[in-house]
């Protein structure tokens, strides 16, 4: 089983593929002042739930956001819950 994580800039979302099948995504909207990404929706398709797919996706999205110099607004409950459980990302919160 292969996993591929992608930042789909055109659709303003991060995506995770399992064996070349889209398994989930995290949508965001960018803010300019201050520079932030508002993560408003995370989706894992039913057949991929329960395998850590959403966690891997959100970790990737947060790491990529940090690398690009963005703060994070966790409007999505899952992103908020993930950050609550992973203190290494609290510095990203706006």
Coordinates of N, CA, C and O in Angstrom, one line a residue:
X1 N 0.9 -1.2 0.0 CA 0.0 0.0 0.0 C 0.9 1.2 0.0 O 1.8 1.4 0.8
X2 N 0.7 2.1 -0.9 CA 1.4 3.4 -1.0 C 0.6 4.6 -0.7 O -0.6 4.6 -1.0
X3 N 1.2 5.5 0.0 CA 0.5 6.7 0.4 C 1.2 7.9 -0.2 O 2.5 8.0 -0.2
X4 N 0.4 8.8 -0.8 CA 1.0 10.0 -1.4 C 0.2 11.2 -0.9 O -1.0 11.2 -0.9
X5 N 1.0 12.2 -0.4 CA 0.4 13.5 0.1 C 0.7 14.6 -0.9 O 1.8 14.7 -1.4
X6 N -0.4 15.4 -1.2 CA -0.3 16.4 -2.2 C -0.9 17.7 -1.7 O -1.9 17.7 -1.1
X7 N -0.2 18.8 -2.0 CA -0.8 20.1 -1.8 C -1.4 20.6 -3.1 O -0.7 20.9 -4.1
X8 N -2.7 20.5 -3.2 CA -3.4 20.9 -4.4 C -3.7 22.4 -4.3 O -4.8 22.8 -3.8
X9 N -2.8 23.2 -4.8 CA -2.9 24.7 -4.6 C -4.2 25.2 -5.4 O -4.9 26.1 -4.9
X10 N -4.4 24.7 -6.6 CA -5.5 25.1 -7.4 C -6.9 25.0 -6.7 O -7.7 25.8 -6.8
X11 N -7.0 23.9 -5.9 CA -8.3 23.7 -5.2 C -8.2 24.0 -3.7 O -9.1 23.7 -3.0
X12 N -7.1 24.7 -3.3 CA -6.9 25.1 -1.9 C -7.2 24.0 -1.0 O -8.0 24.1 0.0
X13 N -6.5 22.9 -1.2 CA -6.7 21.8 -0.2 C -5.4 20.9 -0.3 O -4.7 20.8 -1.2
X14 N -5.3 20.1 0.8 CA -4.3 19.1 0.9 C -5.0 17.8 0.7 O -6.1 17.6 1.2
X15 N -4.4 16.9 0.0 CA -5.0 15.6 -0.4 C -4.1 14.4 0.0 O -2.9 14.5 0.0
X16 N -4.7 13.3 0.3 CA -4.0 12.1 0.6 C -4.5 11.0 -0.3 O -5.8 10.8 -0.4
X17 N -3.6 10.3 -1.0 CA -4.0 9.2 -1.9 C -3.4 7.9 -1.3 O -2.3 7.9 -0.9
X18 N -4.2 6.9 -1.3 CA -3.8 5.5 -0.9 C -3.9 4.7 -2.2 O -5.0 4.6 -2.8
X19 N -2.7 4.1 -2.6 CA -2.7 3.4 -3.9 C -3.4 4.1 -5.0 O -4.2 3.6 -5.8
X20 N -3.0 5.4 -5.1 CA -3.5 6.3 -6.2 C -5.0 6.6 -6.2 O -5.6 7.1 -7.2
X21 N -5.7 6.3 -5.1 CA -7.1 6.6 -4.9 C -7.2 7.7 -3.8 O -6.6 7.6 -2.8
X22 N -7.9 8.8 -4.2 CA -8.1 9.8 -3.2 C -8.8 9.3 -2.0 O -9.9 8.8 -2.1
X23 N -8.1 9.4 -0.8 CA -8.7 8.9 0.4 C -9.2 10.0 1.3 O -10.0 9.7 2.2
X24 N -8.8 11.2 1.1 CA -9.3 12.3 1.9 C -8.6 13.6 1.6 O -7.7 13.6 0.7
X25 N -9.1 14.7 2.2 CA -8.6 16.0 1.9 C -8.9 16.9 3.0 O -9.8 16.7 3.9
X26 N -8.1 18.0 3.1 CA -8.3 19.1 4.1 C -8.4 20.4 3.3 O -7.4 20.8 2.7
X27 N -9.6 21.0 3.3 CA -9.8 22.3 2.6 C -9.3 23.5 3.5 O -9.5 23.4 4.7
X28 N -8.9 24.5 2.9 CA -8.5 25.7 3.6 C -8.8 27.0 2.8 O -9.0 26.9 1.5
X29 N -8.8 28.1 3.4 CA -8.9 29.4 2.8 C -7.7 30.2 3.3 O -7.4 30.2 4.5
X30 N -7.0 30.9 2.4 CA -5.9 31.7 2.8 C -6.3 33.1 3.2 O -7.2 33.7 2.6
X31 N -5.7 33.6 4.2 CA -5.9 35.0 4.7 C -4.6 35.7 4.5 O -3.5 35.2 4.7
X32 N -4.7 37.0 4.1 CA -3.4 37.8 3.9 C -2.9 38.5 5.1 O -1.7 38.5 5.4
X33 N -3.8 39.1 5.9 CA -3.3 39.9 7.1 C -4.0 39.4 8.4 O -5.2 39.7 8.5
X34 N -3.3 38.7 9.2 CA -2.0 38.1 9.0 C -2.1 36.9 8.1 O -3.1 36.3 7.9
X35 N -0.9 36.5 7.6 CA -0.8 35.4 6.7 C -1.2 34.1 7.5 O -0.5 33.6 8.4
X36 N -2.3 33.5 7.0 CA -2.9 32.4 7.7 C -3.7 31.5 6.8 O -4.2 32.0 5.8
X37 N -3.8 30.2 7.2 CA -4.6 29.3 6.5 C -5.7 28.9 7.5 O -5.4 28.4 8.5
X38 N -7.0 29.1 7.0 CA -8.1 28.7 7.8 C -8.6 27.3 7.3 O -9.1 27.2 6.2
X39 N -8.3 26.3 8.1 CA -8.7 24.9 7.7 C -10.1 24.7 8.2 O -10.4 24.7 9.4
X40 N -11.0 24.7 7.2 CA -12.4 24.7 7.6 C -13.1 23.3 7.4 O -14.3 23.1 7.8
X41 N -12.4 22.3 6.7 CA -13.1 21.0 6.5 C -12.0 20.0 6.3 O -11.1 20.2 5.4
X42 N -12.2 18.9 6.9 CA -11.3 17.7 6.7 C -12.2 16.5 6.4 O -13.2 16.3 7.1
X43 N -11.9 15.8 5.4 CA -12.8 14.7 5.0 C -11.9 13.4 4.7 O -10.9 13.5 4.0
X44 N -12.3 12.3 5.3 CA -11.8 11.0 5.0 C -12.9 10.2 4.4 O -14.0 10.1 5.1
X45 N -12.7 9.6 3.3 CA -13.8 8.8 2.7 C -14.0 7.5 3.5 O -13.0 7.0 4.1
X46 N -15.3 7.1 3.7 CA -15.6 6.0 4.6 C -14.7 4.8 4.5 O -14.3 4.2 5.6
X47 N -14.4 4.3 3.4 CA -13.6 3.1 3.3 C -12.1 3.2 3.8 O -11.4 2.2 4.0
X48 N -11.7 4.5 4.1 CA -10.3 4.7 4.6 C -10.3 5.1 6.0 O -9.2 5.3 6.6
X49 N -11.5 5.2 6.7 CA -11.5 5.7 8.0 C -11.0 4.6 9.0 O -11.1 3.4 8.7
X50 N -10.5 5.1 10.1 CA -10.0 4.2 11.1 C -8.5 3.7 10.9 O -8.1 2.8 11.6
X51 N -7.8 4.3 10.0 CA -6.5 3.8 9.6 C -5.4 5.0 9.8 O -4.3 4.8 9.2
X52 N -5.8 6.1 10.4 CA -4.9 7.2 10.6 C -4.7 8.1 9.4 O -3.7 8.9 9.4
X53 N -5.6 8.0 8.4 CA -5.5 8.8 7.2 C -5.6 10.2 7.5 O -4.8 11.1 7.1
X54 N -6.6 10.6 8.3 CA -6.8 12.0 8.6 C -5.7 12.6 9.4 O -5.2 13.7 9.1
X55 N -5.1 11.8 10.3 CA -4.0 12.3 11.1 C -2.8 12.6 10.2 O -2.1 13.6 10.4
X56 N -2.5 11.7 9.3 CA -1.4 11.8 8.4 C -1.6 13.0 7.5 O -0.6 13.8 7.3
X57 N -2.8 13.2 7.1 CA -3.1 14.4 6.2 C -2.9 15.7 6.9 O -2.3 16.6 6.4
X58 N -3.5 15.8 8.1 CA -3.4 17.0 8.9 C -2.0 17.3 9.3 O -1.5 18.5 9.2
X59 N -1.2 16.3 9.7 CA 0.2 16.5 10.0 C 0.9 17.1 8.8 O 1.7 18.1 8.9
X60 N 0.7 16.6 7.6 CA 1.3 17.1 6.4 C 0.9 18.5 6.1 O 1.7 19.4 5.8
X61 N -0.4 18.8 6.2 CA -0.9 20.1 6.0 C -0.3 21.1 6.9 O 0.1 22.3 6.5
X62 N -0.2 20.8 8.2 CA 0.4 21.7 9.2 C 1.9 21.9 9.0 O 2.4 23.0 9.0
X63 N 2.6 20.8 8.6 CA 4.0 21.0 8.4 C 4.3 21.8 7.1 O 5.1 22.7 7.1
X64 N 3.5 21.6 6.1 CA 3.6 22.4 4.9 C 3.2 23.9 5.1 O 3.9 24.8 4.6
X65 N 2.2 24.1 5.9 CA 1.8 25.5 6.3 C 2.9 26.2 7.0 O 3.3 27.3 6.7
X66 N 3.5 25.5 8.0 CA 4.6 26.1 8.8 C 5.8 26.4 7.8 O 6.3 27.5 7.9
X67 N 6.1 25.5 7.0 CA 7.3 25.7 6.0 C 7.0 26.9 5.1 O 8.0 27.6 4.8
X68 N 5.8 27.1 4.8 CA 5.4 28.3 3.9 C 5.2 29.6 4.6 O 4.9 30.6 4.0
X69 N 5.4 29.5 6.0 CA 5.2 30.8 6.8 C 3.8 31.2 7.2 O 3.6 32.3 7.5
X70 N 2.9 30.2 7.2 CA 1.5 30.5 7.5 C 1.2 30.2 9.0 O 1.7 29.2 9.5
X71 N 0.4 30.9 9.6 CA -0.3 30.6 10.8 C -1.5 29.8 10.5 O -1.9 29.7 9.3
X72 N -2.2 29.2 11.5 CA -3.3 28.3 11.2 C -4.5 28.7 12.0 O -4.4 29.1 13.2
X73 N -5.7 28.7 11.4 CA -6.9 28.9 12.1 C -7.7 27.6 12.0 O -8.1 27.2 10.9
X74 N -7.8 26.8 13.1 CA -8.5 25.5 13.0 C -10.0 25.6 13.1 O -10.6 25.1 14.1
X75 N -10.7 26.1 12.1 CA -12.1 26.1 12.1 C -12.7 24.7 12.1 O -13.7 24.4 12.8
X76 N -12.0 23.8 11.4 CA -12.4 22.4 11.4 C -12.2 21.7 12.7 O -11.1 21.9 13.3
X77 N -13.2 21.0 13.3 CA -13.0 20.4 14.6 C -11.9 19.4 14.6 O -11.2 19.2 15.6
X78 N -11.7 18.7 13.5 CA -10.6 17.7 13.5 C -9.2 18.3 13.6 O -8.4 17.8 14.3
X79 N -9.0 19.4 12.9 CA -7.7 20.1 12.9 C -7.5 20.6 14.3 O -6.4 20.5 14.9
X80 N -8.5 21.2 14.9 CA -8.4 21.7 16.3 C -8.1 20.6 17.2 O -7.2 20.7 18.1
X81 N -8.8 19.5 17.1 CA -8.5 18.3 18.0 C -7.1 17.8 17.8 O -6.4 17.4 18.8
X82 N -6.6 17.7 16.5 CA -5.3 17.3 16.3 C -4.2 18.2 16.9 O -3.3 17.7 17.6
X83 N -4.4 19.5 16.8 CA -3.4 20.4 17.4 C -3.5 20.3 18.9 O -2.4 20.3 19.6
X84 N -4.7 20.1 19.5 CA -4.8 20.0 20.9 C -4.0 18.8 21.4 O -3.4 18.8 22.5
X85 N -3.9 17.7 20.6 CA -3.2 16.5 21.0 C -1.7 16.5 20.6 O -1.0 15.6 20.9
X86 N -1.3 17.5 19.9 CA 0.1 17.6 19.4 C 0.6 19.0 19.6 O 0.6 19.9 18.7
X87 N 1.2 19.2 20.8 CA 1.6 20.5 21.2 C 2.7 21.1 20.3 O 2.8 22.4 20.4
X88 N 3.3 20.4 19.5 CA 4.4 20.9 18.7 C 3.8 21.8 17.6 O 4.5 22.5 16.9
X89 N 2.4 21.8 17.5 CA 1.8 22.7 16.4 C 1.1 23.9 17.1 O 0.5 24.7 16.3
X90 N 1.1 24.0 18.4 CA 0.3 25.1 19.0 C 0.9 26.5 18.6 O 0.2 27.5 18.6
X91 N 2.2 26.5 18.2 CA 2.8 27.8 17.8 C 2.2 28.3 16.5 O 2.4 29.5 16.2
X92 N 1.6 27.5 15.8 CA 1.0 27.9 14.5 C -0.4 28.6 14.7 O -0.8 29.3 13.7
X93 N -1.0 28.4 15.8 CA -2.3 29.0 16.0 C -2.3 30.5 16.0 O -1.5 31.1 16.6
X94 N -3.3 31.0 15.3 CA -3.5 32.5 15.2 C -4.4 32.9 16.3 O -5.4 32.3 16.7

